[in-house]
Amino acid sequence: MNPIPANSTGWIDEYHQGVRYGLEGEILINEKSKFQQITLIQSKRYGKGLLLNGCWMTAEGQEKHYHECLVHPALCSAKCIDRVLIIGGGDGGTARECLRHKEIAKLDMVEIDGKVIELSKKYLPSLGGKAWQDPRLNVNIQDGISWVANSPNASYDIVIVDGSDPAGPAKGLFNKAFFKDCRRILRPNGIFATQSESPEAFREVHIDIVKTIREVFDFADPLYGWVPMYPSGWWSWTFACIDGPHYKKPILKRAEHISKECEIWSRRWQKGAFEAIPLFIERELNK
Ligand code: SPD
């Protein structure tokens, strides 16, 4: 776990070997839940922010860079989006973006750490916004891995994994057994989406995630964008399907409606982001 010292210079950093990624601000809350160290900060530049085990998760002024890119490639492209599952996502940002889609009838969200939800509602209310009151949202405080393992076959149109980094409570959200269960619970035309780390700061981890998803799903592709506060700023999300790369073809009417209120995501942005695969990653994936 990364240390979070309330240091004298007012910089709050995520530390890795030889590098650190920081925002200037002050620590509001720094407490240990049953699962992890939860830190909430007030930053000078990007509003309030959240770290788990010393790693950046989100900040009010940057969350759209992450949540729009995780949610809309899947939700704008799948034929049917009646039943949706989010694993993780305790700050509420992923649920908020999902529930902008009126075609969703039921959204199950499974977050292992109730404390993350409680503190996000209090300190980051704009992330969840109206989603917390939406009757379509069904929040479950429990382990996402067992939720997926116990869900019936073909029970969801969309499965979104909004976990933290592959260590601590989120470690089991990146292995083959978990991805296999995600495939099993997807309906035939469904789309799976997960955050898949940085192609620069965590190159090996990123490659391993994409390769593992490709071993499980018939179609899978990483999409590249930016979350400036995350390690290196360069980030990725990976989408997968069983019967064709549906995530690459957003439905025009739905996409136009959704992108009207987006900051980052649009059909055009998405097209470029799938194409923007760095050559070193493409070589590794083709080996
Ligand atoms: N190091 C950042 C990994 C991304 C984790 N998910 C962010 C949660 C935002 N809902």
PDB file of N, CA, C and O in Angstrom, residues 12-66:
ATOM      1  N   ILE A  12      -0.324  15.653  -2.125  1.00  0.00           N
ATOM      2  CA  ILE A  12      -0.795  14.298  -1.842  1.00  0.00           C
ATOM      3  C   ILE A  12      -0.441  13.473  -3.074  1.00  0.00           C
ATOM      4  O   ILE A  12      -0.879  13.804  -4.190  1.00  0.00           O
ATOM      5  N   ASP A  13       0.367  12.449  -2.889  1.00  0.00           N
ATOM      6  CA  ASP A  13       0.934  11.725  -4.023  1.00  0.00           C
ATOM      7  C   ASP A  13       0.583  10.245  -4.015  1.00  0.00           C
ATOM      8  O   ASP A  13       0.466   9.639  -2.953  1.00  0.00           O
ATOM      9  N   GLU A  14       0.464   9.675  -5.223  1.00  0.00           N
ATOM     10  CA  GLU A  14       0.456   8.216  -5.392  1.00  0.00           C
ATOM     11  C   GLU A  14       1.887   7.841  -5.765  1.00  0.00           C
ATOM     12  O   GLU A  14       2.427   8.353  -6.748  1.00  0.00           O
ATOM     13  N   TYR A  15       2.482   6.943  -4.996  1.00  0.00           N
ATOM     14  CA  TYR A  15       3.901   6.607  -5.182  1.00  0.00           C
ATOM     15  C   TYR A  15       4.082   5.281  -5.910  1.00  0.00           C
ATOM     16  O   TYR A  15       3.407   4.298  -5.597  1.00  0.00           O
ATOM     17  N   HIS A  16       4.988   5.265  -6.861  1.00  0.00           N
ATOM     18  CA  HIS A  16       5.455   4.004  -7.451  1.00  0.00           C
ATOM     19  C   HIS A  16       6.961   4.128  -7.595  1.00  0.00           C
ATOM     20  O   HIS A  16       7.519   5.210  -7.405  1.00  0.00           O
ATOM     21  N   GLN A  17       7.585   3.011  -7.980  1.00  0.00           N
ATOM     22  CA  GLN A  17       9.040   3.008  -8.009  1.00  0.00           C
ATOM     23  C   GLN A  17       9.566   4.136  -8.913  1.00  0.00           C
ATOM     24  O   GLN A  17       9.320   4.138 -10.134  1.00  0.00           O
ATOM     25  N   GLY A  18      10.266   5.092  -8.282  1.00  0.00           N
ATOM     26  CA  GLY A  18      10.911   6.154  -9.063  1.00  0.00           C
ATOM     27  C   GLY A  18       9.989   7.260  -9.553  1.00  0.00           C
ATOM     28  O   GLY A  18      10.462   8.184 -10.216  1.00  0.00           O
ATOM     29  N   VAL A  19       8.708   7.178  -9.271  1.00  0.00           N
ATOM     30  CA  VAL A  19       7.784   8.239  -9.717  1.00  0.00           C
ATOM     31  C   VAL A  19       6.703   8.484  -8.673  1.00  0.00           C
ATOM     32  O   VAL A  19       6.405   7.618  -7.855  1.00  0.00           O
ATOM     33  N   ARG A  20       6.110   9.670  -8.748  1.00  0.00           N
ATOM     34  CA  ARG A  20       4.934   9.945  -7.922  1.00  0.00           C
ATOM     35  C   ARG A  20       4.013  10.873  -8.689  1.00  0.00           C
ATOM     36  O   ARG A  20       4.458  11.656  -9.534  1.00  0.00           O
ATOM     37  N   TYR A  21       2.732  10.738  -8.401  1.00  0.00           N
ATOM     38  CA  TYR A  21       1.717  11.491  -9.143  1.00  0.00           C
ATOM     39  C   TYR A  21       0.853  12.212  -8.124  1.00  0.00           C
ATOM     40  O   TYR A  21       0.181  11.556  -7.319  1.00  0.00           O
ATOM     41  N   GLY A  22       0.859  13.526  -8.156  1.00  0.00           N
ATOM     42  CA  GLY A  22       0.227  14.228  -7.042  1.00  0.00           C
ATOM     43  C   GLY A  22      -0.660  15.398  -7.390  1.00  0.00           C
ATOM     44  O   GLY A  22      -0.653  15.929  -8.494  1.00  0.00           O
ATOM     45  N   LEU A  23      -1.455  15.736  -6.400  1.00  0.00           N
ATOM     46  CA  LEU A  23      -2.276  16.945  -6.449  1.00  0.00           C
ATOM     47  C   LEU A  23      -1.969  17.737  -5.180  1.00  0.00           C
ATOM     48  O   LEU A  23      -1.749  17.146  -4.111  1.00  0.00           O
ATOM     49  N   GLU A  24      -2.027  19.041  -5.284  1.00  0.00           N
ATOM     50  CA  GLU A  24      -1.824  19.872  -4.111  1.00  0.00           C
ATOM     51  C   GLU A  24      -3.180  20.089  -3.430  1.00  0.00           C
ATOM     52  O   GLU A  24      -4.180  20.356  -4.112  1.00  0.00           O
ATOM     53  N   GLY A  25      -3.178  19.929  -2.124  1.00  0.00           N
ATOM     54  CA  GLY A  25      -4.445  20.116  -1.418  1.00  0.00           C
ATOM     55  C   GLY A  25      -4.318  19.720   0.033  1.00  0.00           C
ATOM     56  O   GLY A  25      -3.216  19.681   0.576  1.00  0.00           O
ATOM     57  N   GLU A  26      -5.464  19.439   0.644  1.00  0.00           N
ATOM     58  CA  GLU A  26      -5.410  19.011   2.050  1.00  0.00           C
ATOM     59  C   GLU A  26      -6.238  17.748   2.258  1.00  0.00           C
ATOM     60  O   GLU A  26      -7.213  17.511   1.535  1.00  0.00           O
ATOM     61  N   ILE A  27      -5.826  16.967   3.235  1.00  0.00           N
ATOM     62  CA  ILE A  27      -6.536  15.722   3.531  1.00  0.00           C
ATOM     63  C   ILE A  27      -7.728  16.009   4.438  1.00  0.00           C
ATOM     64  O   ILE A  27      -7.594  16.660   5.479  1.00  0.00           O
ATOM     65  N   LEU A  28      -8.914  15.540   4.030  1.00  0.00           N
ATOM     66  CA  LEU A  28     -10.132  15.754   4.816  1.00  0.00           C
ATOM     67  C   LEU A  28     -10.417  14.552   5.704  1.00  0.00           C
ATOM     68  O   LEU A  28     -10.822  14.698   6.851  1.00  0.00           O
ATOM     69  N   ILE A  29     -10.236  13.365   5.129  1.00  0.00           N
ATOM     70  CA  ILE A  29     -10.530  12.115   5.837  1.00  0.00           C
ATOM     71  C   ILE A  29      -9.445  11.123   5.460  1.00  0.00           C
ATOM     72  O   ILE A  29      -9.092  11.018   4.286  1.00  0.00           O
ATOM     73  N   ASN A  30      -8.926  10.398   6.427  1.00  0.00           N
ATOM     74  CA  ASN A  30      -7.951   9.353   6.123  1.00  0.00           C
ATOM     75  C   ASN A  30      -8.197   8.221   7.113  1.00  0.00           C
ATOM     76  O   ASN A  30      -7.717   8.260   8.230  1.00  0.00           O
ATOM     77  N   GLU A  31      -9.012   7.248   6.716  1.00  0.00           N
ATOM     78  CA  GLU A  31      -9.389   6.207   7.687  1.00  0.00           C
ATOM     79  C   GLU A  31      -9.362   4.828   7.060  1.00  0.00           C
ATOM     80  O   GLU A  31      -9.472   4.688   5.840  1.00  0.00           O
ATOM     81  N   LYS A  32      -9.221   3.852   7.924  1.00  0.00           N
ATOM     82  CA  LYS A  32      -9.140   2.479   7.437  1.00  0.00           C
ATOM     83  C   LYS A  32     -10.503   1.818   7.585  1.00  0.00           C
ATOM     84  O   LYS A  32     -11.083   1.803   8.663  1.00  0.00           O
ATOM     85  N   SER A  33     -11.017   1.299   6.470  1.00  0.00           N
ATOM     86  CA  SER A  33     -12.260   0.531   6.537  1.00  0.00           C
ATOM     87  C   SER A  33     -11.877  -0.929   6.752  1.00  0.00           C
ATOM     88  O   SER A  33     -10.698  -1.260   6.883  1.00  0.00           O
ATOM     89  N   LYS A  34     -12.864  -1.810   6.713  1.00  0.00           N
ATOM     90  CA  LYS A  34     -12.576  -3.243   6.866  1.00  0.00           C
ATOM     91  C   LYS A  34     -11.677  -3.732   5.729  1.00  0.00           C
ATOM     92  O   LYS A  34     -10.982  -4.738   5.842  1.00  0.00           O
ATOM     93  N   PHE A  35     -11.681  -3.030   4.594  1.00  0.00           N
ATOM     94  CA  PHE A  35     -10.985  -3.530   3.404  1.00  0.00           C
ATOM     95  C   PHE A  35      -9.757  -2.728   2.984  1.00  0.00           C
ATOM     96  O   PHE A  35      -8.873  -3.255   2.336  1.00  0.00           O
ATOM     97  N   GLN A  36      -9.753  -1.404   3.302  1.00  0.00           N
ATOM     98  CA  GLN A  36      -8.700  -0.581   2.711  1.00  0.00           C
ATOM     99  C   GLN A  36      -8.600   0.785   3.388  1.00  0.00           C
ATOM    100  O   GLN A  36      -9.484   1.184   4.138  1.00  0.00           O
ATOM    101  N   GLN A  37      -7.515   1.487   3.055  1.00  0.00           N
ATOM    102  CA  GLN A  37      -7.339   2.849   3.537  1.00  0.00           C
ATOM    103  C   GLN A  37      -8.104   3.783   2.601  1.00  0.00           C
ATOM    104  O   GLN A  37      -7.911   3.748   1.386  1.00  0.00           O
ATOM    105  N   ILE A  38      -8.994   4.588   3.149  1.00  0.00           N
ATOM    106  CA  ILE A  38      -9.801   5.502   2.333  1.00  0.00           C
ATOM    107  C   ILE A  38      -9.387   6.933   2.661  1.00  0.00           C
ATOM    108  O   ILE A  38      -9.398   7.341   3.825  1.00  0.00           O
ATOM    109  N   THR A  39      -9.017   7.669   1.618  1.00  0.00           N
ATOM    110  CA  THR A  39      -8.575   9.043   1.834  1.00  0.00           C
ATOM    111  C   THR A  39      -9.402   9.984   0.967  1.00  0.00           C
ATOM    112  O   THR A  39      -9.549   9.739  -0.240  1.00  0.00           O
ATOM    113  N   LEU A  40      -9.946  11.017   1.586  1.00  0.00           N
ATOM    114  CA  LEU A  40     -10.642  12.053   0.815  1.00  0.00           C
ATOM    115  C   LEU A  40      -9.873  13.344   0.962  1.00  0.00           C
ATOM    116  O   LEU A  40      -9.404  13.676   2.063  1.00  0.00           O
ATOM    117  N   ILE A  41      -9.726  14.040  -0.140  1.00  0.00           N
ATOM    118  CA  ILE A  41      -8.930  15.272  -0.093  1.00  0.00           C
ATOM    119  C   ILE A  41      -9.704  16.431  -0.722  1.00  0.00           C
ATOM    120  O   ILE A  41     -10.627  16.228  -1.507  1.00  0.00           O
ATOM    121  N   GLN A  42      -9.263  17.618  -0.379  1.00  0.00           N
ATOM    122  CA  GLN A  42      -9.718  18.809  -1.100  1.00  0.00           C
ATOM    123  C   GLN A  42      -8.510  19.275  -1.904  1.00  0.00           C
ATOM    124  O   GLN A  42      -7.498  19.672  -1.340  1.00  0.00           O
ATOM    125  N   SER A  43      -8.591  19.176  -3.218  1.00  0.00           N
ATOM    126  CA  SER A  43      -7.430  19.589  -4.018  1.00  0.00           C
ATOM    127  C   SER A  43      -7.611  21.039  -4.467  1.00  0.00           C
ATOM    128  O   SER A  43      -8.723  21.548  -4.512  1.00  0.00           O
ATOM    129  N   LYS A  44      -6.498  21.677  -4.784  1.00  0.00           N
ATOM    130  CA  LYS A  44      -6.584  23.082  -5.220  1.00  0.00           C
ATOM    131  C   LYS A  44      -7.168  23.175  -6.614  1.00  0.00           C
ATOM    132  O   LYS A  44      -7.882  24.099  -6.931  1.00  0.00           O
ATOM    133  N   ARG A  45      -6.837  22.189  -7.463  1.00  0.00           N
ATOM    134  CA  ARG A  45      -7.187  22.341  -8.880  1.00  0.00           C
ATOM    135  C   ARG A  45      -8.423  21.568  -9.327  1.00  0.00           C
ATOM    136  O   ARG A  45      -9.151  22.025 -10.193  1.00  0.00           O
ATOM    137  N   TYR A  46      -8.646  20.383  -8.752  1.00  0.00           N
ATOM    138  CA  TYR A  46      -9.699  19.512  -9.297  1.00  0.00           C
ATOM    139  C   TYR A  46     -10.817  19.192  -8.299  1.00  0.00           C
ATOM    140  O   TYR A  46     -11.506  18.191  -8.454  1.00  0.00           O
ATOM    141  N   GLY A  47     -10.989  20.022  -7.287  1.00  0.00           N
ATOM    142  CA  GLY A  47     -12.067  19.788  -6.315  1.00  0.00           C
ATOM    143  C   GLY A  47     -11.723  18.637  -5.376  1.00  0.00           C
ATOM    144  O   GLY A  47     -10.552  18.295  -5.186  1.00  0.00           O
ATOM    145  N   LYS A  48     -12.752  18.025  -4.826  1.00  0.00           N
ATOM    146  CA  LYS A  48     -12.504  16.941  -3.870  1.00  0.00           C
ATOM    147  C   LYS A  48     -12.098  15.676  -4.621  1.00  0.00           C
ATOM    148  O   LYS A  48     -12.529  15.462  -5.761  1.00  0.00           O
ATOM    149  N   GLY A  49     -11.289  14.853  -3.954  1.00  0.00           N
ATOM    150  CA  GLY A  49     -10.795  13.639  -4.610  1.00  0.00           C
ATOM    151  C   GLY A  49     -10.759  12.469  -3.643  1.00  0.00           C
ATOM    152  O   GLY A  49     -10.828  12.642  -2.417  1.00  0.00           O
ATOM    153  N   LEU A  50     -10.657  11.275  -4.213  1.00  0.00           N
ATOM    154  CA  LEU A  50     -10.672  10.032  -3.421  1.00  0.00           C
ATOM    155  C   LEU A  50      -9.465   9.167  -3.782  1.00  0.00           C
ATOM    156  O   LEU A  50      -9.151   8.989  -4.969  1.00  0.00           O
ATOM    157  N   LEU A  51      -8.795   8.657  -2.743  1.00  0.00           N
ATOM    158  CA  LEU A  51      -7.747   7.645  -2.944  1.00  0.00           C
ATOM    159  C   LEU A  51      -8.127   6.399  -2.150  1.00  0.00           C
ATOM    160  O   LEU A  51      -8.707   6.505  -1.062  1.00  0.00           O
ATOM    161  N   LEU A  52      -7.813   5.227  -2.702  1.00  0.00           N
ATOM    162  CA  LEU A  52      -7.966   3.975  -1.965  1.00  0.00           C
ATOM    163  C   LEU A  52      -6.584   3.335  -1.873  1.00  0.00           C
ATOM    164  O   LEU A  52      -5.885   3.216  -2.900  1.00  0.00           O
ATOM    165  N   ASN A  53      -6.189   2.958  -0.680  1.00  0.00           N
ATOM    166  CA  ASN A  53      -4.846   2.415  -0.444  1.00  0.00           C
ATOM    167  C   ASN A  53      -3.769   3.276  -1.108  1.00  0.00           C
ATOM    168  O   ASN A  53      -2.812   2.759  -1.703  1.00  0.00           O
ATOM    169  N   GLY A  54      -3.953   4.575  -1.048  1.00  0.00           N
ATOM    170  CA  GLY A  54      -2.932   5.494  -1.552  1.00  0.00           C
ATOM    171  C   GLY A  54      -2.911   5.643  -3.067  1.00  0.00           C
ATOM    172  O   GLY A  54      -1.991   6.242  -3.608  1.00  0.00           O
ATOM    173  N   CYS A  55      -3.900   5.102  -3.769  1.00  0.00           N
ATOM    174  CA  CYS A  55      -3.948   5.239  -5.235  1.00  0.00           C
ATOM    175  C   CYS A  55      -5.146   6.101  -5.629  1.00  0.00           C
ATOM    176  O   CYS A  55      -6.253   5.925  -5.094  1.00  0.00           O
ATOM    177  N   TRP A  56      -4.926   6.978  -6.585  1.00  0.00           N
ATOM    178  CA  TRP A  56      -5.991   7.876  -7.029  1.00  0.00           C
ATOM    179  C   TRP A  56      -7.150   7.106  -7.651  1.00  0.00           C
ATOM    180  O   TRP A  56      -6.942   6.264  -8.523  1.00  0.00           O
ATOM    181  N   MET A  57      -8.335   7.424  -7.221  1.00  0.00           N
ATOM    182  CA  MET A  57      -9.542   6.837  -7.804  1.00  0.00           C
ATOM    183  C   MET A  57     -10.303   7.863  -8.621  1.00  0.00           C
ATOM    184  O   MET A  57     -10.753   7.597  -9.719  1.00  0.00           O
ATOM    185  N   THR A  58     -10.495   9.044  -8.054  1.00  0.00           N
ATOM    186  CA  THR A  58     -11.308  10.022  -8.780  1.00  0.00           C
ATOM    187  C   THR A  58     -11.154  11.397  -8.152  1.00  0.00           C
ATOM    188  O   THR A  58     -10.653  11.544  -7.028  1.00  0.00           O
ATOM    189  N   ALA A  59     -11.574  12.394  -8.894  1.00  0.00           N
ATOM    190  CA  ALA A  59     -11.687  13.764  -8.365  1.00  0.00           C
ATOM    191  C   ALA A  59     -12.800  14.452  -9.137  1.00  0.00           C
ATOM    192  O   ALA A  59     -13.037  14.139 -10.310  1.00  0.00           O
ATOM    193  N   GLU A  60     -13.470  15.362  -8.455  1.00  0.00           N
ATOM    194  CA  GLU A  60     -14.646  16.009  -9.064  1.00  0.00           C
ATOM    195  C   GLU A  60     -14.329  16.598 -10.437  1.00  0.00           C
ATOM    196  O   GLU A  60     -15.130  16.501 -11.353  1.00  0.00           O
ATOM    197  N   GLY A  61     -13.149  17.181 -10.568  1.00  0.00           N
ATOM    198  CA  GLY A  61     -12.825  17.887 -11.816  1.00  0.00           C
ATOM    199  C   GLY A  61     -12.250  16.997 -12.906  1.00  0.00           C
ATOM    200  O   GLY A  61     -11.878  17.491 -13.966  1.00  0.00           O
ATOM    201  N   GLN A  62     -12.143  15.688 -12.648  1.00  0.00           N
ATOM    202  CA  GLN A  62     -11.568  14.803 -13.680  1.00  0.00           C
ATOM    203  C   GLN A  62     -12.352  13.532 -13.885  1.00  0.00           C
ATOM    204  O   GLN A  62     -12.006  12.704 -14.719  1.00  0.00           O
ATOM    205  N   GLU A  63     -13.399  13.340 -13.115  1.00  0.00           N
ATOM    206  CA  GLU A  63     -14.066  12.037 -13.134  1.00  0.00           C
ATOM    207  C   GLU A  63     -14.686  11.702 -14.487  1.00  0.00           C
ATOM    208  O   GLU A  63     -14.793  10.543 -14.857  1.00  0.00           O
ATOM    209  N   LYS A  64     -15.075  12.725 -15.235  1.00  0.00           N
ATOM    210  CA  LYS A  64     -15.728  12.434 -16.516  1.00  0.00           C
ATOM    211  C   LYS A  64     -14.758  11.810 -17.521  1.00  0.00           C
ATOM    212  O   LYS A  64     -15.163  11.025 -18.369  1.00  0.00           O
ATOM    213  N   HIS A  65     -13.477  12.172 -17.400  1.00  0.00           N
ATOM    214  CA  HIS A  65     -12.462  11.549 -18.259  1.00  0.00           C
ATOM    215  C   HIS A  65     -12.506  10.030 -18.137  1.00  0.00           C
ATOM    216  O   HIS A  65     -12.198   9.303 -19.065  1.00  0.00           O
ATOM    217  N   TYR A  66     -12.835   9.580 -16.937  1.00  0.00           N
ATOM    218  CA  TYR A  66     -12.827   8.143 -16.655  1.00  0.00           C
ATOM    219  C   TYR A  66     -14.199   7.513 -16.879  1.00  0.00           C
ATOM    220  O   TYR A  66     -14.335   6.525 -17.616  1.00  0.00           O
TER     221      TYR A  66
END
